[in-house]
Protein backbone atom coordinates (compact mmCIF):
# COMPACT_ATOMS: atom_id res chain seq x y z
CA UNK A 1 0.00 0.00 0.00
CA UNK A 2 2.82 2.42 0.84
CA UNK A 3 4.51 1.62 -2.48
CA UNK A 4 1.32 2.37 -4.42
CA UNK A 5 0.77 5.59 -2.47
CA UNK A 6 4.37 6.66 -3.14
CA UNK A 7 4.01 6.04 -6.87
CA UNK A 8 0.72 7.92 -6.92
CA UNK A 9 2.34 10.89 -5.16
CA UNK A 10 5.30 10.90 -7.58
CA UNK A 11 2.93 10.81 -10.54
CA UNK A 12 0.84 13.68 -9.15
CA UNK A 13 3.84 15.97 -8.55
CA UNK A 14 5.18 15.32 -12.07
CA UNK A 15 8.30 13.37 -11.12
CA UNK A 16 8.09 11.04 -14.13
CA UNK A 17 7.67 13.97 -16.56
CA UNK A 18 10.74 15.57 -15.03
CA UNK A 19 12.68 12.33 -15.38
CA UNK A 20 11.77 12.16 -19.09
CA UNK A 21 13.57 15.47 -19.65
CA UNK A 22 16.85 14.42 -17.99
CA UNK A 23 17.02 10.64 -18.54
CA UNK A 24 18.85 10.76 -21.88
CA UNK A 25 21.55 12.99 -20.39
CA UNK A 26 22.24 10.28 -17.82
CA UNK A 27 21.57 7.03 -19.70
CA UNK A 28 22.19 6.81 -23.44
CA UNK A 29 23.01 3.17 -24.11
CA UNK A 30 19.59 1.53 -23.61
CA UNK A 31 16.05 2.18 -24.83
CA UNK A 32 13.85 4.06 -22.37
CA UNK A 33 10.20 5.19 -22.40
CA UNK A 34 9.62 8.58 -24.02
CA UNK A 35 6.45 9.58 -22.12
CA UNK A 36 5.73 9.97 -18.44
CA UNK A 37 2.50 8.01 -18.80
CA UNK A 38 4.49 4.95 -19.84
CA UNK A 39 6.57 5.18 -16.68
CA UNK A 40 3.44 5.52 -14.54
CA UNK A 41 1.86 2.47 -16.17
CA UNK A 42 5.02 0.37 -15.82
CA UNK A 43 5.62 1.40 -12.21
CA UNK A 44 2.07 0.53 -11.14
CA UNK A 45 2.31 -2.84 -12.91
CA UNK A 46 5.54 -3.61 -11.06
CA UNK A 47 3.96 -2.46 -7.77
CA UNK A 48 1.04 -4.85 -8.27
CA UNK A 49 3.48 -7.64 -9.03
CA UNK A 50 5.41 -6.80 -5.85
CA UNK A 51 2.19 -7.07 -3.84
CA UNK A 52 1.46 -10.49 -5.35
CA UNK A 53 5.07 -11.54 -4.64
CA UNK A 54 4.71 -10.54 -0.97
CA UNK A 55 1.46 -12.52 -0.75
CA UNK A 56 3.17 -15.55 -2.31
CA UNK A 57 6.10 -15.18 0.08
CA UNK A 58 3.84 -15.09 3.12
CA UNK A 59 1.86 -18.05 1.78
CA UNK A 60 5.02 -20.16 1.84
CA UNK A 61 6.17 -18.89 5.23
CA UNK A 62 2.69 -19.64 6.56
CA UNK A 63 3.28 -23.27 5.58
CA UNK A 64 6.44 -23.24 7.73
CA UNK A 65 4.44 -21.82 10.65
CA UNK A 66 1.80 -24.53 10.26
CA UNK A 67 4.46 -27.23 10.26
CA UNK A 68 6.03 -25.70 13.36
CA UNK A 69 2.66 -25.84 15.14
CA UNK A 70 2.33 -29.50 14.19
CA UNK A 71 5.78 -30.13 15.63
CA UNK A 72 4.86 -28.35 18.90
CA UNK A 73 1.79 -30.58 19.26
CA UNK A 74 3.84 -33.73 18.62
CA UNK A 75 6.67 -32.79 21.00
CA UNK A 76 4.28 -31.92 23.82
CA UNK A 77 2.33 -35.14 23.40
CA UNK A 78 5.55 -37.18 23.37
CA UNK A 79 6.97 -35.67 26.56
CA UNK A 80 3.68 -35.70 28.47
CA UNK A 81 2.94 -39.25 27.32
CA UNK A 82 -0.44 -38.36 25.79
CA UNK A 83 -0.93 -41.64 23.95
CA UNK A 84 -4.53 -40.87 22.99
CA UNK A 85 -3.40 -37.69 21.25
CA UNK A 86 -0.57 -39.57 19.57
CA UNK A 87 -3.01 -42.19 18.32
CA UNK A 88 -5.30 -39.47 16.96
CA UNK A 89 -2.46 -37.36 15.53
CA UNK A 90 0.53 -39.59 14.65
CA UNK A 91 3.99 -38.08 14.96
CA UNK A 92 5.37 -36.68 11.72
CA UNK A 93 8.23 -38.82 10.44
CA UNK A 94 9.97 -35.84 8.80
CA UNK A 95 10.09 -33.52 11.84
CA UNK A 96 10.43 -34.64 15.47
CA UNK A 97 9.68 -38.19 14.32
CA UNK A 98 13.17 -38.32 12.81
CA UNK A 99 14.53 -38.26 16.36
CA UNK A 100 11.78 -39.78 18.53
CA UNK A 101 8.42 -41.33 17.65
CA UNK A 102 7.19 -42.59 21.05
CA UNK A 103 7.15 -41.28 24.64
CA UNK A 104 9.87 -43.76 25.57
CA UNK A 105 12.11 -42.59 22.73
CA UNK A 106 11.48 -38.97 23.62
CA UNK A 107 12.40 -39.64 27.25
CA UNK A 108 15.65 -41.21 26.03
CA UNK A 109 16.16 -38.21 23.75
CA UNK A 110 15.75 -35.84 26.70
CA UNK A 111 18.16 -37.89 28.79
CA UNK A 112 20.65 -37.78 25.92
CA UNK A 113 20.23 -33.99 25.63
CA UNK A 114 21.05 -33.49 29.31
CA UNK A 115 23.95 -35.92 29.21
CA UNK A 116 25.27 -34.26 26.07
CA UNK A 117 25.20 -30.82 27.64
CA UNK A 118 26.90 -32.16 30.77
CA UNK A 119 29.56 -34.02 28.79
CA UNK A 120 30.29 -31.01 26.59
CA UNK A 121 31.05 -28.96 29.72
CA UNK A 122 33.96 -31.24 30.70
CA UNK A 123 37.65 -30.62 30.07
CA UNK A 124 37.65 -32.84 26.97
CA UNK A 125 35.83 -30.14 25.03
CA UNK A 126 37.97 -27.19 23.82
CA UNK A 127 37.78 -24.19 26.12
CA UNK A 128 36.01 -21.85 23.67
CA UNK A 129 33.23 -24.38 23.03
CA UNK A 130 33.05 -25.44 26.68
CA UNK A 131 31.92 -22.06 28.02
CA UNK A 132 28.45 -22.20 26.47
CA UNK A 133 27.86 -25.72 27.80
CA UNK A 134 29.00 -24.64 31.26
CA UNK A 135 26.47 -21.81 31.22
CA UNK A 136 23.72 -24.21 30.17
CA UNK A 137 24.59 -26.63 32.98
CA UNK A 138 24.69 -23.80 35.50
CA UNK A 139 21.22 -22.67 34.46
CA UNK A 140 19.90 -26.24 34.68
CA UNK A 141 21.34 -26.67 38.17
CA UNK A 142 19.44 -23.59 39.34
CA UNK A 143 16.39 -25.90 39.30
CA UNK A 144 18.33 -29.01 40.28
CA UNK A 145 17.90 -30.67 36.89
CA UNK A 146 21.37 -32.22 36.75
CA UNK A 147 22.42 -32.23 40.41
CA UNK A 148 19.15 -33.46 41.98
CA UNK A 149 17.65 -35.28 38.99
CA UNK A 150 14.68 -32.91 38.79
CA UNK A 151 14.11 -33.65 35.10
CA UNK A 152 10.55 -32.33 35.09
CA UNK A 153 11.81 -28.80 35.74
CA UNK A 154 13.20 -28.69 32.19
CA UNK A 155 10.49 -29.27 29.55
CA UNK A 156 12.46 -30.29 26.47
CA UNK A 157 9.39 -30.03 24.24
CA UNK A 158 8.97 -26.36 25.16
CA UNK A 159 12.67 -25.68 24.59
CA UNK A 160 12.43 -27.20 21.11
CA UNK A 161 9.24 -25.24 20.49
CA UNK A 162 10.88 -21.92 21.38
CA UNK A 163 14.00 -22.70 19.36
CA UNK A 164 11.89 -23.51 16.32
CA UNK A 165 9.66 -20.47 16.89
CA UNK A 166 12.61 -18.09 16.86
CA UNK A 167 13.83 -19.53 13.59
CA UNK A 168 10.38 -19.47 12.00
CA UNK A 169 9.89 -15.84 13.00
CA UNK A 170 12.94 -14.93 10.94
CA UNK A 171 11.42 -16.48 7.83
CA UNK A 172 8.33 -14.27 7.72
CA UNK A 173 9.48 -11.10 9.52
CA UNK A 174 10.37 -8.49 6.89
CA UNK A 175 12.36 -5.86 8.76
CA UNK A 176 13.83 -2.54 7.63
CA UNK A 177 17.17 -4.30 7.10
CA UNK A 178 15.41 -6.76 4.80
CA UNK A 179 13.99 -3.93 2.67
CA UNK A 180 17.38 -2.20 2.61
CA UNK A 181 18.98 -5.43 1.46
CA UNK A 182 16.32 -5.76 -1.26
CA UNK A 183 16.99 -2.19 -2.43
CA UNK A 184 20.74 -2.72 -2.59
CA UNK A 185 20.26 -6.05 -4.38
CA UNK A 186 17.88 -4.59 -6.97
CA UNK A 187 20.29 -1.72 -7.54
CA UNK A 188 23.15 -4.17 -7.99
CA UNK A 189 21.11 -6.22 -10.46
CA UNK A 190 20.23 -3.08 -12.42
CA UNK A 191 23.90 -2.07 -12.64
CA UNK A 192 24.88 -5.58 -13.76
CA UNK A 193 22.19 -5.48 -16.42
CA UNK A 194 23.21 -1.99 -17.55
CA UNK A 195 26.99 -2.26 -17.71
CA UNK A 196 27.69 -5.99 -18.02
CA UNK A 197 24.46 -6.90 -19.89
CA UNK A 198 23.74 -9.74 -17.47
CA UNK A 199 20.32 -11.21 -18.25
CA UNK A 200 17.80 -11.42 -15.44
CA UNK A 201 17.31 -15.14 -16.07
CA UNK A 202 20.93 -15.69 -15.02
CA UNK A 203 20.41 -13.63 -11.89
CA UNK A 204 17.30 -15.70 -11.11
CA UNK A 205 19.27 -18.91 -11.58
CA UNK A 206 21.90 -17.67 -9.10
CA UNK A 207 19.17 -16.92 -6.55
CA UNK A 208 17.66 -20.36 -7.05
CA UNK A 209 21.07 -21.97 -6.56
CA UNK A 210 21.53 -20.07 -3.29
CA UNK A 211 18.22 -21.43 -2.00
CA UNK A 212 19.14 -24.94 -3.12
CA UNK A 213 22.53 -24.61 -1.39
CA UNK A 214 20.82 -23.61 1.87
CA UNK A 215 18.41 -26.57 1.54
CA UNK A 216 21.31 -28.96 0.92
CA UNK A 217 23.17 -27.60 3.95
CA UNK A 218 20.07 -28.13 6.11
CA UNK A 219 19.61 -31.69 4.84
CA UNK A 220 23.28 -32.54 5.48
CA UNK A 221 23.12 -31.02 8.97
CA UNK A 222 20.01 -33.05 9.82
CA UNK A 223 21.57 -36.37 8.78
CA UNK A 224 25.09 -35.66 10.06
CA UNK A 225 26.04 -37.04 13.48
CA UNK A 226 28.48 -34.90 15.46
CA UNK A 227 30.35 -35.52 18.70
CA UNK A 228 29.24 -33.51 21.71
CA UNK A 229 32.84 -32.27 21.91
CA UNK A 230 32.80 -30.97 18.35
CA UNK A 231 34.13 -27.40 18.10
CA UNK A 232 34.08 -27.05 14.32
CA UNK A 233 32.60 -24.14 12.40
CA UNK A 234 29.32 -25.99 11.92
CA UNK A 235 28.59 -25.79 15.65
CA UNK A 236 29.26 -22.06 15.72
CA UNK A 237 27.11 -21.14 12.72
CA UNK A 238 23.86 -19.78 14.07
CA UNK A 239 20.77 -21.62 12.77
CA UNK A 240 19.03 -18.24 12.71
CA UNK A 241 21.68 -16.97 10.29
CA UNK A 242 21.13 -19.96 8.02
CA UNK A 243 17.37 -19.36 8.01
CA UNK A 244 17.93 -15.65 7.31
CA UNK A 245 20.15 -16.54 4.33
CA UNK A 246 17.25 -18.58 3.00
CA UNK A 247 14.69 -15.78 3.44
CA UNK A 248 16.12 -13.16 1.05
CA UNK A 249 16.65 -15.40 -2.02
CA UNK A 250 13.19 -16.90 -1.48
CA UNK A 251 11.61 -13.44 -1.57
CA UNK A 252 13.41 -12.59 -4.80
CA UNK A 253 12.36 -15.88 -6.36
CA UNK A 254 8.75 -15.08 -5.44
CA UNK A 255 9.11 -11.74 -7.22
CA UNK A 256 10.67 -13.37 -10.29
CA UNK A 257 7.90 -15.98 -10.42
CA UNK A 258 5.28 -13.26 -10.10
CA UNK A 259 6.86 -11.30 -12.95
CA UNK A 260 6.63 -14.37 -15.16
CA UNK A 261 3.10 -15.41 -14.19
CA UNK A 262 1.29 -12.12 -13.56
CA UNK A 263 2.66 -10.04 -16.47
CA UNK A 264 0.00 -9.63 -19.15
CA UNK A 265 2.52 -9.50 -21.98
CA UNK A 266 3.78 -12.95 -21.00
CA UNK A 267 0.31 -14.44 -21.52
CA UNK A 268 -0.17 -12.54 -24.80
CA UNK A 269 3.16 -13.30 -26.48
CA UNK A 270 4.40 -16.38 -24.58
CA UNK A 271 1.24 -18.19 -23.54
CA UNK A 272 2.72 -21.67 -23.33
CA UNK A 273 5.73 -20.48 -21.38
CA UNK A 274 3.54 -18.54 -18.93
CA UNK A 275 1.29 -21.58 -18.50
CA UNK A 276 4.34 -23.77 -17.89
CA UNK A 277 5.70 -21.45 -15.20
CA UNK A 278 2.25 -21.29 -13.56
CA UNK A 279 2.13 -25.08 -13.33
CA UNK A 280 5.69 -25.17 -11.98
CA UNK A 281 4.78 -22.56 -9.35
CA UNK A 282 1.74 -24.53 -8.17
CA UNK A 283 3.79 -27.73 -8.02
CA UNK A 284 6.52 -25.94 -6.07
CA UNK A 285 3.97 -24.73 -3.50
CA UNK A 286 2.88 -28.33 -2.87
CA UNK A 287 6.48 -29.57 -2.69
CA UNK A 288 7.36 -26.72 -0.36
CA UNK A 289 4.64 -27.80 2.06
CA UNK A 290 5.47 -31.51 1.83
CA UNK A 291 9.27 -31.38 2.01
CA UNK A 292 10.89 -27.94 2.38
CA UNK A 293 8.84 -26.58 5.31
CA UNK A 294 9.27 -29.78 7.41
CA UNK A 295 12.98 -29.81 6.58
CA UNK A 296 13.39 -26.28 7.96
CA UNK A 297 11.63 -27.33 11.19
CA UNK A 298 13.72 -30.52 11.41
CA UNK A 299 16.92 -28.48 10.95
CA UNK A 300 15.94 -26.16 13.80
CA UNK A 301 15.17 -29.21 15.96
CA UNK A 302 18.52 -30.83 15.20
CA UNK A 303 20.47 -27.66 15.97
CA UNK A 304 18.78 -27.37 19.38
CA UNK A 305 20.71 -30.42 20.63
CA UNK A 306 24.35 -30.58 21.77
CA UNK A 307 26.92 -29.81 20.45
CA UNK A 308 24.86 -26.80 19.33
CA UNK A 309 24.84 -25.10 22.75
CA UNK A 310 25.96 -21.67 21.59
CA UNK A 311 23.57 -19.07 22.98
CA UNK A 312 21.25 -21.66 24.56
CA UNK A 313 21.67 -20.72 28.23
CA UNK A 314 19.31 -17.74 28.09
CA UNK A 315 16.67 -19.72 26.24
CA UNK A 316 16.91 -22.60 28.74
CA UNK A 317 16.35 -20.19 31.64
CA UNK A 318 13.38 -18.55 29.88
CA UNK A 319 11.84 -21.93 29.14
CA UNK A 320 12.10 -23.11 32.76
CA UNK A 321 10.69 -19.81 34.04
CA UNK A 322 7.73 -20.07 31.68
CA UNK A 323 7.23 -23.68 32.75
CA UNK A 324 7.12 -22.66 36.41
CA UNK A 325 4.54 -19.97 35.65
CA UNK A 326 2.47 -22.49 33.69
CA UNK A 327 2.55 -24.96 36.61
CA UNK A 328 1.45 -22.25 39.03
CA UNK A 329 -1.46 -21.36 36.79
CA UNK A 330 -2.52 -24.98 36.56
CA UNK A 331 -2.32 -25.39 40.35
CA UNK A 332 -4.39 -22.27 40.92
CA UNK A 333 -6.94 -23.41 38.38
CA UNK A 334 -7.46 -26.73 40.16
CA UNK A 335 -7.10 -25.71 43.83
CA UNK A 336 -8.31 -22.12 44.12
CA UNK A 337 -11.98 -21.69 45.17
CA UNK A 338 -14.41 -20.40 42.58
CA UNK A 339 -15.29 -17.02 44.09
CA UNK A 340 -17.14 -15.82 41.05
CA UNK A 341 -19.35 -17.84 38.73
CA UNK A 342 -22.29 -16.85 36.52
CA UNK A 343 -24.65 -18.65 38.98
CA UNK A 344 -23.44 -16.68 42.01
CA UNK A 345 -23.55 -13.41 40.12
CA UNK A 346 -27.18 -14.08 39.17
CA UNK A 347 -28.07 -14.69 42.83
CA UNK A 348 -26.34 -11.46 43.85
CA UNK A 349 -28.41 -9.52 41.32
CA UNK A 350 -31.62 -11.10 42.59
PDB file of N, CA and C in Angstrom, residues 292-340:
ATOM      1  N   UNK A 292       9.998 -29.032   1.984  1.00  0.00           N
ATOM      2  CA  UNK A 292      10.892 -27.936   2.381  1.00  0.00           C
ATOM      3  C   UNK A 292      10.533 -27.406   3.771  1.00  0.00           C
ATOM      4  N   UNK A 293       9.256 -27.106   4.004  1.00  0.00           N
ATOM      5  CA  UNK A 293       8.843 -26.577   5.312  1.00  0.00           C
ATOM      6  C   UNK A 293       9.168 -27.554   6.452  1.00  0.00           C
ATOM      7  N   UNK A 294       8.864 -28.854   6.334  1.00  0.00           N
ATOM      8  CA  UNK A 294       9.265 -29.778   7.406  1.00  0.00           C
ATOM      9  C   UNK A 294      10.779 -29.875   7.579  1.00  0.00           C
ATOM     10  N   UNK A 295      11.535 -29.720   6.468  1.00  0.00           N
ATOM     11  CA  UNK A 295      12.983 -29.805   6.585  1.00  0.00           C
ATOM     12  C   UNK A 295      13.540 -28.619   7.367  1.00  0.00           C
ATOM     13  N   UNK A 296      12.955 -27.440   7.187  1.00  0.00           N
ATOM     14  CA  UNK A 296      13.392 -26.276   7.965  1.00  0.00           C
ATOM     15  C   UNK A 296      13.136 -26.512   9.452  1.00  0.00           C
ATOM     16  N   UNK A 297      11.959 -27.043   9.784  1.00  0.00           N
ATOM     17  CA  UNK A 297      11.634 -27.334  11.186  1.00  0.00           C
ATOM     18  C   UNK A 297      12.575 -28.407  11.736  1.00  0.00           C
ATOM     19  N   UNK A 298      12.827 -29.453  10.955  1.00  0.00           N
ATOM     20  CA  UNK A 298      13.724 -30.516  11.409  1.00  0.00           C
ATOM     21  C   UNK A 298      15.144 -29.990  11.615  1.00  0.00           C
ATOM     22  N   UNK A 299      15.577 -29.068  10.765  1.00  0.00           N
ATOM     23  CA  UNK A 299      16.916 -28.476  10.947  1.00  0.00           C
ATOM     24  C   UNK A 299      16.987 -27.681  12.246  1.00  0.00           C
ATOM     25  N   UNK A 300      15.952 -26.924  12.550  1.00  0.00           N
ATOM     26  CA  UNK A 300      15.938 -26.157  13.801  1.00  0.00           C
ATOM     27  C   UNK A 300      15.870 -27.084  15.013  1.00  0.00           C
ATOM     28  N   UNK A 301      15.191 -28.231  14.873  1.00  0.00           N
ATOM     29  CA  UNK A 301      15.173 -29.209  15.963  1.00  0.00           C
ATOM     30  C   UNK A 301      16.566 -29.793  16.177  1.00  0.00           C
ATOM     31  N   UNK A 302      17.194 -30.195  15.084  1.00  0.00           N
ATOM     32  CA  UNK A 302      18.518 -30.832  15.196  1.00  0.00           C
ATOM     33  C   UNK A 302      19.540 -29.883  15.812  1.00  0.00           C
ATOM     34  N   UNK A 303      19.492 -28.616  15.448  1.00  0.00           N
ATOM     35  CA  UNK A 303      20.467 -27.658  15.971  1.00  0.00           C
ATOM     36  C   UNK A 303      20.108 -27.146  17.366  1.00  0.00           C
ATOM     37  N   UNK A 304      19.075 -27.697  17.979  1.00  0.00           N
ATOM     38  CA  UNK A 304      18.778 -27.373  19.382  1.00  0.00           C
ATOM     39  C   UNK A 304      19.401 -28.376  20.345  1.00  0.00           C
ATOM     40  N   UNK A 305      20.077 -29.393  19.806  1.00  0.00           N
ATOM     41  CA  UNK A 305      20.713 -30.419  20.631  1.00  0.00           C
ATOM     42  C   UNK A 305      22.218 -30.186  20.669  1.00  0.00           C
ATOM     43  N   UNK A 306      22.891 -30.649  21.734  1.00  0.00           N
ATOM     44  CA  UNK A 306      24.350 -30.581  21.771  1.00  0.00           C
ATOM     45  C   UNK A 306      24.926 -31.345  20.569  1.00  0.00           C
ATOM     46  N   UNK A 307      26.001 -30.846  19.964  1.00  0.00           N
ATOM     47  CA  UNK A 307      26.915 -29.809  20.452  1.00  0.00           C
ATOM     48  C   UNK A 307      26.501 -28.371  20.145  1.00  0.00           C
ATOM     49  N   UNK A 308      25.300 -28.154  19.658  1.00  0.00           N
ATOM     50  CA  UNK A 308      24.858 -26.795  19.330  1.00  0.00           C
ATOM     51  C   UNK A 308      24.318 -26.114  20.582  1.00  0.00           C
ATOM     52  N   UNK A 309      25.231 -25.750  21.490  1.00  0.00           N
ATOM     53  CA  UNK A 309      24.840 -25.104  22.745  1.00  0.00           C
ATOM     54  C   UNK A 309      25.127 -23.616  22.744  1.00  0.00           C
ATOM     55  N   UNK A 310      25.613 -23.086  21.638  1.00  0.00           N
ATOM     56  CA  UNK A 310      25.965 -21.667  21.593  1.00  0.00           C
ATOM     57  C   UNK A 310      24.710 -20.802  21.729  1.00  0.00           C
ATOM     58  N   UNK A 311      24.686 -19.968  22.769  1.00  0.00           N
ATOM     59  CA  UNK A 311      23.565 -19.066  22.980  1.00  0.00           C
ATOM     60  C   UNK A 311      22.315 -19.723  23.525  1.00  0.00           C
ATOM     61  N   UNK A 312      22.432 -20.933  24.078  1.00  0.00           N
ATOM     62  CA  UNK A 312      21.249 -21.659  24.556  1.00  0.00           C
ATOM     63  C   UNK A 312      20.935 -21.405  26.022  1.00  0.00           C
ATOM     64  N   UNK A 313      21.875 -20.862  26.783  1.00  0.00           N
ATOM     65  CA  UNK A 313      21.670 -20.724  28.229  1.00  0.00           C
ATOM     66  C   UNK A 313      20.485 -19.798  28.536  1.00  0.00           C
ATOM     67  N   UNK A 314      20.410 -18.687  27.842  1.00  0.00           N
ATOM     68  CA  UNK A 314      19.311 -17.741  28.093  1.00  0.00           C
ATOM     69  C   UNK A 314      17.969 -18.363  27.748  1.00  0.00           C
ATOM     70  N   UNK A 315      17.927 -19.083  26.641  1.00  0.00           N
ATOM     71  CA  UNK A 315      16.669 -19.722  26.239  1.00  0.00           C
ATOM     72  C   UNK A 315      16.269 -20.804  27.234  1.00  0.00           C
ATOM     73  N   UNK A 316      17.218 -21.564  27.751  1.00  0.00           N
ATOM     74  CA  UNK A 316      16.911 -22.601  28.743  1.00  0.00           C
ATOM     75  C   UNK A 316      16.316 -21.970  29.998  1.00  0.00           C
ATOM     76  N   UNK A 317      16.893 -20.861  30.455  1.00  0.00           N
ATOM     77  CA  UNK A 317      16.352 -20.188  31.642  1.00  0.00           C
ATOM     78  C   UNK A 317      14.933 -19.667  31.376  1.00  0.00           C
ATOM     79  N   UNK A 318      14.719 -19.062  30.222  1.00  0.00           N
ATOM     80  CA  UNK A 318      13.381 -18.546  29.885  1.00  0.00           C
ATOM     81  C   UNK A 318      12.356 -19.673  29.821  1.00  0.00           C
ATOM     82  N   UNK A 319      12.756 -20.795  29.262  1.00  0.00           N
ATOM     83  CA  UNK A 319      11.840 -21.928  29.139  1.00  0.00           C
ATOM     84  C   UNK A 319      11.455 -22.457  30.517  1.00  0.00           C
ATOM     85  N   UNK A 320      12.416 -22.603  31.417  1.00  0.00           N
ATOM     86  CA  UNK A 320      12.102 -23.113  32.758  1.00  0.00           C
ATOM     87  C   UNK A 320      11.267 -22.112  33.552  1.00  0.00           C
ATOM     88  N   UNK A 321      11.522 -20.821  33.367  1.00  0.00           N
ATOM     89  CA  UNK A 321      10.695 -19.812  34.042  1.00  0.00           C
ATOM     90  C   UNK A 321       9.255 -19.876  33.547  1.00  0.00           C
ATOM     91  N   UNK A 322       9.080 -19.975  32.237  1.00  0.00           N
ATOM     92  CA  UNK A 322       7.731 -20.073  31.685  1.00  0.00           C
ATOM     93  C   UNK A 322       7.037 -21.346  32.153  1.00  0.00           C
ATOM     94  N   UNK A 323       7.808 -22.422  32.276  1.00  0.00           N
ATOM     95  CA  UNK A 323       7.232 -23.680  32.748  1.00  0.00           C
ATOM     96  C   UNK A 323       6.769 -23.563  34.189  1.00  0.00           C
ATOM     97  N   UNK A 324       7.535 -22.869  35.023  1.00  0.00           N
ATOM     98  CA  UNK A 324       7.121 -22.660  36.407  1.00  0.00           C
ATOM     99  C   UNK A 324       5.837 -21.840  36.482  1.00  0.00           C
ATOM    100  N   UNK A 325       5.756 -20.796  35.665  1.00  0.00           N
ATOM    101  CA  UNK A 325       4.545 -19.969  35.651  1.00  0.00           C
ATOM    102  C   UNK A 325       3.346 -20.795  35.191  1.00  0.00           C
ATOM    103  N   UNK A 326       3.563 -21.640  34.197  1.00  0.00           N
ATOM    104  CA  UNK A 326       2.471 -22.488  33.685  1.00  0.00           C
ATOM    105  C   UNK A 326       1.994 -23.460  34.769  1.00  0.00           C
ATOM    106  N   UNK A 327       2.930 -24.046  35.534  1.00  0.00           N
ATOM    107  CA  UNK A 327       2.548 -24.962  36.607  1.00  0.00           C
ATOM    108  C   UNK A 327       1.765 -24.237  37.698  1.00  0.00           C
ATOM    109  N   UNK A 328       2.177 -23.016  38.022  1.00  0.00           N
ATOM    110  CA  UNK A 328       1.453 -22.251  39.033  1.00  0.00           C
ATOM    111  C   UNK A 328       0.030 -21.946  38.575  1.00  0.00           C
ATOM    112  N   UNK A 329      -0.123 -21.627  37.319  1.00  0.00           N
ATOM    113  CA  UNK A 329      -1.463 -21.358  36.792  1.00  0.00           C
ATOM    114  C   UNK A 329      -2.334 -22.605  36.855  1.00  0.00           C
ATOM    115  N   UNK A 330      -1.756 -23.745  36.517  1.00  0.00           N
ATOM    116  CA  UNK A 330      -2.516 -24.979  36.562  1.00  0.00           C
ATOM    117  C   UNK A 330      -2.904 -25.323  37.999  1.00  0.00           C
ATOM    118  N   UNK A 331      -1.993 -25.108  38.946  1.00  0.00           N
ATOM    119  CA  UNK A 331      -2.316 -25.389  40.350  1.00  0.00           C
ATOM    120  C   UNK A 331      -3.423 -24.471  40.853  1.00  0.00           C
ATOM    121  N   UNK A 332      -3.359 -23.198  40.499  1.00  0.00           N
ATOM    122  CA  UNK A 332      -4.393 -22.269  40.916  1.00  0.00           C
ATOM    123  C   UNK A 332      -5.736 -22.607  40.285  1.00  0.00           C
ATOM    124  N   UNK A 333      -5.685 -23.071  39.056  1.00  0.00           N
ATOM    125  CA  UNK A 333      -6.937 -23.411  38.376  1.00  0.00           C
ATOM    126  C   UNK A 333      -7.624 -24.601  39.032  1.00  0.00           C
ATOM    127  N   UNK A 334      -6.867 -25.518  39.590  1.00  0.00           N
ATOM    128  CA  UNK A 334      -7.457 -26.732  40.159  1.00  0.00           C
ATOM    129  C   UNK A 334      -7.732 -26.621  41.666  1.00  0.00           C
ATOM    130  N   UNK A 335      -6.967 -25.758  42.368  1.00  0.00           N
ATOM    131  CA  UNK A 335      -7.104 -25.708  43.830  1.00  0.00           C
ATOM    132  C   UNK A 335      -7.796 -24.462  44.341  1.00  0.00           C
ATOM    133  N   UNK A 336      -7.731 -23.363  43.619  1.00  0.00           N
ATOM    134  CA  UNK A 336      -8.313 -22.117  44.122  1.00  0.00           C
ATOM    135  C   UNK A 336      -9.830 -22.211  44.123  1.00  0.00           C
ATOM    136  N   UNK A 337     -10.509 -21.658  45.150  1.00  0.00           N
ATOM    137  CA  UNK A 337     -11.983 -21.692  45.167  1.00  0.00           C
ATOM    138  C   UNK A 337     -12.558 -20.789  44.092  1.00  0.00           C
ATOM    139  N   UNK A 338     -13.721 -21.197  43.589  1.00  0.00           N
ATOM    140  CA  UNK A 338     -14.409 -20.395  42.581  1.00  0.00           C
ATOM    141  C   UNK A 338     -15.208 -19.302  43.296  1.00  0.00           C
ATOM    142  N   UNK A 339     -14.640 -18.130  43.392  1.00  0.00           N
ATOM    143  CA  UNK A 339     -15.289 -17.024  44.088  1.00  0.00           C
ATOM    144  C   UNK A 339     -16.338 -16.344  43.229  1.00  0.00           C
ATOM    145  N   UNK A 340     -16.197 -16.517  41.935  1.00  0.00           N
ATOM    146  CA  UNK A 340     -17.142 -15.819  41.052  1.00  0.00           C
ATOM    147  C   UNK A 340     -17.541 -16.769  39.938  1.00  0.00           C
TER     148      UNK A 340
END
